[in-house]
PDB file of C-alpha atoms in Angstrom:
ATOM      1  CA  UNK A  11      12.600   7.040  18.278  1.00  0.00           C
ATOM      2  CA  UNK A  12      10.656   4.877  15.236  1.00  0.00           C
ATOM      3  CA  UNK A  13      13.212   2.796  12.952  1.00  0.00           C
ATOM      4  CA  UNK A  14       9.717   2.284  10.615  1.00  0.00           C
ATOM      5  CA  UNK A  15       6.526   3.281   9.887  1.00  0.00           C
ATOM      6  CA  UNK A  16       4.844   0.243  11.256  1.00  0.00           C
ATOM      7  CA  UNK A  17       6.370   1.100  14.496  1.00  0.00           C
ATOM      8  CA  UNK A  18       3.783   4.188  14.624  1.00  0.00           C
ATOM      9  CA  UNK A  19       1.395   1.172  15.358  1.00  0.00           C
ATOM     10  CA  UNK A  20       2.131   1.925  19.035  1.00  0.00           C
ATOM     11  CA  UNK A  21       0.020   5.149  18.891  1.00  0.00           C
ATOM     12  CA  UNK A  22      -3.186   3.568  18.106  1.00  0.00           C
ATOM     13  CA  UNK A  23      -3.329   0.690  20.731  1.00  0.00           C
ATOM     14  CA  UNK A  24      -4.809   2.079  23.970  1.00  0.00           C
ATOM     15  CA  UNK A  25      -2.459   0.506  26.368  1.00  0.00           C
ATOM     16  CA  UNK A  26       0.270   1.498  24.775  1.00  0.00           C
ATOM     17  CA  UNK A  27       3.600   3.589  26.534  1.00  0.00           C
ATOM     18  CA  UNK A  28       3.254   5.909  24.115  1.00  0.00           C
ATOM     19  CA  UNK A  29       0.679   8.172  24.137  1.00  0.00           C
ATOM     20  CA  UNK A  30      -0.855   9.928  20.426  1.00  0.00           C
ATOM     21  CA  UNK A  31      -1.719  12.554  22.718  1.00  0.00           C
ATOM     22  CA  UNK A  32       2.042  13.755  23.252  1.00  0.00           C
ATOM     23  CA  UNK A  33       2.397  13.410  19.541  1.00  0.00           C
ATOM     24  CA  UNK A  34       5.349  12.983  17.832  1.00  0.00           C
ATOM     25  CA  UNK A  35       7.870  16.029  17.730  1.00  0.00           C
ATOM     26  CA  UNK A  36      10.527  14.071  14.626  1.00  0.00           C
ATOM     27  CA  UNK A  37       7.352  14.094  12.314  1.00  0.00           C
ATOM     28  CA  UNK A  38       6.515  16.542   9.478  1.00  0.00           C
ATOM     29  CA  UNK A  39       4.229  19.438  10.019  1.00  0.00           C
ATOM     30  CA  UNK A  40       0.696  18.713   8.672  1.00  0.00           C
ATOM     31  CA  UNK A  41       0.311  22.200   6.911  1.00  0.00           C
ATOM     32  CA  UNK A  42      -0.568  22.841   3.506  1.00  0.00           C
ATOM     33  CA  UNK A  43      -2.635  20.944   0.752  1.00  0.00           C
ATOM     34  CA  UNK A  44      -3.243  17.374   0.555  1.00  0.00           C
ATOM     35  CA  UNK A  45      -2.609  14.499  -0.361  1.00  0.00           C
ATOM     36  CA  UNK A  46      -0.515  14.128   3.246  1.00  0.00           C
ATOM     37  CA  UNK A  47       1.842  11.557   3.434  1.00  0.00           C
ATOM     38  CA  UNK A  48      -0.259   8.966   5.838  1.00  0.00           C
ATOM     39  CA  UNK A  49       0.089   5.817   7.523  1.00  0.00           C
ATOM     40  CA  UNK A  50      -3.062   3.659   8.223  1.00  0.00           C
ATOM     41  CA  UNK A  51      -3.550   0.910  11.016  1.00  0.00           C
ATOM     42  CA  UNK A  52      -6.635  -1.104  11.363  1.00  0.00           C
ATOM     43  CA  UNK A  53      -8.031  -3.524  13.502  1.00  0.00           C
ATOM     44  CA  UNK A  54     -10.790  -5.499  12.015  1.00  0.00           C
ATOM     45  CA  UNK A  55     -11.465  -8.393  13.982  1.00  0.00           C
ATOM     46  CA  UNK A  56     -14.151 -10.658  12.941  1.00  0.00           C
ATOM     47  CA  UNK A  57     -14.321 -13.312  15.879  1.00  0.00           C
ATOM     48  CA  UNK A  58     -14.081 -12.819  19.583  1.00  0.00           C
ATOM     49  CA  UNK A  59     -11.505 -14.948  19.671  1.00  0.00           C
ATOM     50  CA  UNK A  60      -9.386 -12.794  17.222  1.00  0.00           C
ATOM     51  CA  UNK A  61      -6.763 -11.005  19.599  1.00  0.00           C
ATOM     52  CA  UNK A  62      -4.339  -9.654  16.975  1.00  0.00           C
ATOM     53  CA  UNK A  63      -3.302  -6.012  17.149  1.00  0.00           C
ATOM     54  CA  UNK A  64      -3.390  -3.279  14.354  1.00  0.00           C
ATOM     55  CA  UNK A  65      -2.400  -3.918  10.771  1.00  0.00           C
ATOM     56  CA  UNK A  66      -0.821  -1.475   8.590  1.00  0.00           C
ATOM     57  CA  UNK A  67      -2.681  -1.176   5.164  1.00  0.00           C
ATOM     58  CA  UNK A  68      -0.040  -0.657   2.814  1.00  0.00           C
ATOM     59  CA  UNK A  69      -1.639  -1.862  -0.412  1.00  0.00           C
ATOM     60  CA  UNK A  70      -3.307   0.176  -3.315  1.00  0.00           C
ATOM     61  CA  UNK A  71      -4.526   2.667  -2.841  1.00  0.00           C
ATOM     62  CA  UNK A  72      -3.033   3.229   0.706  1.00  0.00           C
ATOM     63  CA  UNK A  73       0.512   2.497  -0.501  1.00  0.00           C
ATOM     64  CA  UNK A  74       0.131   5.696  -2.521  1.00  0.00           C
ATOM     65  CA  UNK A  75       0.369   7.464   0.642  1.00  0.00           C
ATOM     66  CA  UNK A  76       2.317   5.822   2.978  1.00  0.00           C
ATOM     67  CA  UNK A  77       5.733   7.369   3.943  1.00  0.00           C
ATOM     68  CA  UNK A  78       9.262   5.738   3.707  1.00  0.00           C
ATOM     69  CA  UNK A  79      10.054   7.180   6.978  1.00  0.00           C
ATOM     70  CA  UNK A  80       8.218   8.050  10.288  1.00  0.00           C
ATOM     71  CA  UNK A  81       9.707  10.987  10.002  1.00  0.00           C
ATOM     72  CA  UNK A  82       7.845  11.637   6.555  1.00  0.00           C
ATOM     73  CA  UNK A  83       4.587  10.792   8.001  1.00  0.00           C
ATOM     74  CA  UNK A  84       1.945  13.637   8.282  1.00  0.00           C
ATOM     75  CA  UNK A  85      -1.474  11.565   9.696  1.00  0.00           C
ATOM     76  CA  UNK A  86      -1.625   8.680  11.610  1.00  0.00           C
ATOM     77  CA  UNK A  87      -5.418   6.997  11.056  1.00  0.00           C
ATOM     78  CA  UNK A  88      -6.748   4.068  13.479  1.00  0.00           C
ATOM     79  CA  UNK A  89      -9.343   2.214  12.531  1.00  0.00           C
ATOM     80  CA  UNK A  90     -11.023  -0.179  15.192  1.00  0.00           C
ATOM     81  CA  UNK A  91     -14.144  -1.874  15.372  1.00  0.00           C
ATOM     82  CA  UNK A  92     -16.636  -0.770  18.454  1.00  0.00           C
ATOM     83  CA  UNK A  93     -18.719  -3.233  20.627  1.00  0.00           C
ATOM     84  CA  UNK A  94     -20.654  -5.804  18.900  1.00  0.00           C
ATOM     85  CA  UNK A  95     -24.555  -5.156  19.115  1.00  0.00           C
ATOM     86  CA  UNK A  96     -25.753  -6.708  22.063  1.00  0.00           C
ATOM     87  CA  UNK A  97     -28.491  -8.421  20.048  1.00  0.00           C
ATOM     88  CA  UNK A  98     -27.531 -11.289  17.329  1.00  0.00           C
ATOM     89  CA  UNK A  99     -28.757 -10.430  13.542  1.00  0.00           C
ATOM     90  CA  UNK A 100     -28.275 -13.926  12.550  1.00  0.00           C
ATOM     91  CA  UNK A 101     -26.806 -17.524  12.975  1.00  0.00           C
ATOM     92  CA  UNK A 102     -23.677 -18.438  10.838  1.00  0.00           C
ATOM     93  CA  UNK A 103     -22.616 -21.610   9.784  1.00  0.00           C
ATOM     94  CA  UNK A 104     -19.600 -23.240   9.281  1.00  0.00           C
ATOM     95  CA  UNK A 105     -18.620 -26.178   7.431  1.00  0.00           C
ATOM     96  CA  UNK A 106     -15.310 -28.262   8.845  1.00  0.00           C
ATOM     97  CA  UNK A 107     -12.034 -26.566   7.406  1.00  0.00           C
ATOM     98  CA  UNK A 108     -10.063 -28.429   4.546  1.00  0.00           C
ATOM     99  CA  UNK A 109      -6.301 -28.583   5.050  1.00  0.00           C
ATOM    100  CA  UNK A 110      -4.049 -29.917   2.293  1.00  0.00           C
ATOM    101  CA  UNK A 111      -7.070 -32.354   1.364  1.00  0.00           C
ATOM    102  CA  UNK A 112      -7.341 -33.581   5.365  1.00  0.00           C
ATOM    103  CA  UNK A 113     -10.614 -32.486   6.531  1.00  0.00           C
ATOM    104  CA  UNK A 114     -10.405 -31.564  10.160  1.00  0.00           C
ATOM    105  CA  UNK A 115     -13.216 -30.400  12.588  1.00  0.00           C
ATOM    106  CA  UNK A 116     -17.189 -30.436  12.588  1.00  0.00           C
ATOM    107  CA  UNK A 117     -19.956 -28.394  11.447  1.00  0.00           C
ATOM    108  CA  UNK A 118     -20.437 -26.029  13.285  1.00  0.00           C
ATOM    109  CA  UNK A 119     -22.865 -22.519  13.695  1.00  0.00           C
ATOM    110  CA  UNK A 120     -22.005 -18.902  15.488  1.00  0.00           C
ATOM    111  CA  UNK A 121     -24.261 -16.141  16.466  1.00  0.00           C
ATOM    112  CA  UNK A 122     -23.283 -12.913  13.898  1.00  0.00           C
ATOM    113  CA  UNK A 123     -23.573  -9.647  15.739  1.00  0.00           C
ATOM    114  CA  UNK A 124     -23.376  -6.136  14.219  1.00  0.00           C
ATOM    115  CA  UNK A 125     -20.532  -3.933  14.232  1.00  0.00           C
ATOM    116  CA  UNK A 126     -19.703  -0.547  13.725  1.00  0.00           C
ATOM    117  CA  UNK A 127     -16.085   0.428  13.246  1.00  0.00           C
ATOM    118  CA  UNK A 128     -14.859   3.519  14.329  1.00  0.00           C
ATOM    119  CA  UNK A 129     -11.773   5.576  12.601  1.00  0.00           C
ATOM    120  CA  UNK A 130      -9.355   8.488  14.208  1.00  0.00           C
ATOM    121  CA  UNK A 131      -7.193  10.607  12.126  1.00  0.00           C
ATOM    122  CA  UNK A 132      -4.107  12.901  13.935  1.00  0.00           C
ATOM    123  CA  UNK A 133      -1.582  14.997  12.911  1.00  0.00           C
ATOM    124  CA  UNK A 134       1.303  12.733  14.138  1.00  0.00           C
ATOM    125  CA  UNK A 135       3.479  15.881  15.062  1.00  0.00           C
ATOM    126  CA  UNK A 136       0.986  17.225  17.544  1.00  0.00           C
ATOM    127  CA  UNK A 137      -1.227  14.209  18.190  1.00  0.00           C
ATOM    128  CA  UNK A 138      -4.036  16.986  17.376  1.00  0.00           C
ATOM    129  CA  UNK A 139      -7.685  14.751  16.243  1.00  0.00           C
ATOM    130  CA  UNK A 140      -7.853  16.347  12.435  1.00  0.00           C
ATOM    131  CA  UNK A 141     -11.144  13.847  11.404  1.00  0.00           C
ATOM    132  CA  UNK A 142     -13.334  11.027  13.785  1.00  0.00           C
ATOM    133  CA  UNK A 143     -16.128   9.160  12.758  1.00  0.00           C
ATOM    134  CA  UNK A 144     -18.329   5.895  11.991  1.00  0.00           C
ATOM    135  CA  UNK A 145     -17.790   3.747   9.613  1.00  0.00           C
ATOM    136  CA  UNK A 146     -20.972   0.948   8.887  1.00  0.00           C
ATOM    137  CA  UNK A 147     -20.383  -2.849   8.596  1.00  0.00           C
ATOM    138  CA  UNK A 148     -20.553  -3.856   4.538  1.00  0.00           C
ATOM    139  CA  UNK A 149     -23.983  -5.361   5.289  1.00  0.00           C
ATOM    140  CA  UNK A 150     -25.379  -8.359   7.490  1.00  0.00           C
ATOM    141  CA  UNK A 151     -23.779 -11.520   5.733  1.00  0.00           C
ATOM    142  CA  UNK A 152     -21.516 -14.040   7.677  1.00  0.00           C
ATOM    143  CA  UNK A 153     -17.530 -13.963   7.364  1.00  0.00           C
ATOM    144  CA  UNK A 154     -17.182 -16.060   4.975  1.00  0.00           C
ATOM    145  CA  UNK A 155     -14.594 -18.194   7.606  1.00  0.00           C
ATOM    146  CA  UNK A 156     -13.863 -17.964  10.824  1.00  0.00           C
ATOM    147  CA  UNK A 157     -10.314 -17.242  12.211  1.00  0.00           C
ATOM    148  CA  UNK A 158      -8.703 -17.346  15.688  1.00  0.00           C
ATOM    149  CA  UNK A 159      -5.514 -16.322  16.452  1.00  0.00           C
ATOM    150  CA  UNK A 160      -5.944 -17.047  20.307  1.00  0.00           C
ATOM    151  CA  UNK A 161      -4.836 -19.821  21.685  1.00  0.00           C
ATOM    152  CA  UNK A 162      -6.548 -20.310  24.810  1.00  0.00           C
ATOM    153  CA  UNK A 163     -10.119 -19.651  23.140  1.00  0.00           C
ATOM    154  CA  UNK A 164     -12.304 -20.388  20.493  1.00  0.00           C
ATOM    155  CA  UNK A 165     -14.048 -18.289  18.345  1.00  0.00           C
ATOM    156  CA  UNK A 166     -17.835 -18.128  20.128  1.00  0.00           C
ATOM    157  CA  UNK A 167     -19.464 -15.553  17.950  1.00  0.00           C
ATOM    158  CA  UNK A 168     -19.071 -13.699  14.728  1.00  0.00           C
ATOM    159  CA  UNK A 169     -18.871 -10.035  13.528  1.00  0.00           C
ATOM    160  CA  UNK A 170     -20.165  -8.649  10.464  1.00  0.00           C
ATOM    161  CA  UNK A 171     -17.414  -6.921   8.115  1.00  0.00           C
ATOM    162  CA  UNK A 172     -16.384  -3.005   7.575  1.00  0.00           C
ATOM    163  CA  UNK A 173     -17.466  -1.046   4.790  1.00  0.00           C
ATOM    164  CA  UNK A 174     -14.259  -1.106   3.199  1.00  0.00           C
ATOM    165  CA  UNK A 175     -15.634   1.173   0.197  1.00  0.00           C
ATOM    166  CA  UNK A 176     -16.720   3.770   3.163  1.00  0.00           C
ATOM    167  CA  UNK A 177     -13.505   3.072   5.259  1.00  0.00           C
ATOM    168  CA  UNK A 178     -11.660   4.201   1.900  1.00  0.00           C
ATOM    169  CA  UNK A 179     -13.640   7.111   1.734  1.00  0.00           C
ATOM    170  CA  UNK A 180     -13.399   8.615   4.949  1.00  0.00           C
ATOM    171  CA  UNK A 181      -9.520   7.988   4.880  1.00  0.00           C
ATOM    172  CA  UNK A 182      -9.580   9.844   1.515  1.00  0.00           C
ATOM    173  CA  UNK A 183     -11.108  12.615   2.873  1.00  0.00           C
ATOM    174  CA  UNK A 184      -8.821  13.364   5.147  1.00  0.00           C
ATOM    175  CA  UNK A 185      -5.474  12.738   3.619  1.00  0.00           C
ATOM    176  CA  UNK A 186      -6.684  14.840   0.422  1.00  0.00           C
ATOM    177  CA  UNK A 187      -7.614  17.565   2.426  1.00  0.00           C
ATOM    178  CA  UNK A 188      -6.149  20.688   2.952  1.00  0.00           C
ATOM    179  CA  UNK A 189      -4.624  21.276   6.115  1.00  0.00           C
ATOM    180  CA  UNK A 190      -6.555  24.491   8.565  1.00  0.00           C
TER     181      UNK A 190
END
């Protein structure tokens, strides 16, 4: 059904045809001691404007346990950030972008609003929830740039950054874990 591991992506979007729910039968069982052979998607955007989907984190220490197949893969984690704060912690600003020594753009400042990123492990077989949670932003500072992959809008405010020492943890956790 998956030719590659990054095609397990499908599972965490929430409009997607396939369902993490029905699982996925071809998978390995999760039984037995950890580390589980995992995959990891996350979607960290830090502008409204940013419309990209999930990325698959497949360098150190993440690599260490991501399958060759999707077939080998035990857990499936999503990581996704939640709504921003409704209030702004601070105001952002931006100095025109430099582009092979052409400077392009203005000045410019963005509202920075809090978020909180959540994270969803499964056992990819069964599509069973093994681990949920919170994960904290890193702390209140601005991006250090602003990025928009969207074409029909521009960036109008900011979001501060994951934990990415927490995120690590959490994921940890899990995949070192024993199975119930």
């Amino acid at each position: 059904m998956f030719d590659t591991v990054e095609d397990l992506e499908t599972y965490c979007r929430s409009r997607s045809d396939e369902e993490i729910s029905d699982g996925y039968p071809a998978a390995a069982e999760y039984t037995g001691p950890g580390p589980h052979p995992t995959v990891v998607f996350r979607r960290l955007p830090t502008t409204d404007a940013h419309v990209t989907g999930y990325r698959m984190a497949d360098h150190s220490p993440y690599e260490e346990w991501l399958p060759e197949s999707p077939e080998q893969a035990v857990l499936l984690v999503c990581v996704n950030g939640t709504s921003p704060s409704p209030e702004n912690v601070d105001t952002c600003e931006y100095e025109p972008s430099s582009v092979t020594g052409v400077t392009v753009g203005e000045a410019f400042e963005l509202p920075l609003r809090e978020r909180t990123y959540k994270f969803t492990v499964y056992a990819l077989r069964t599509g069973e929830e093994v681990a949920a949670g919170e994960i904290p932003s890193a702390d209140l500072s601005c991006p250090a740039s602003v990025f928009s992959d969207s074409m029909v809008r521009e960036a109008g405010e900011v979001y501060t950054t994951i934990d990415y020492g927490a995120m690590l943890r959490e994921v940890e956790e899990a995949v070192t874990a024993d199975a119930p």
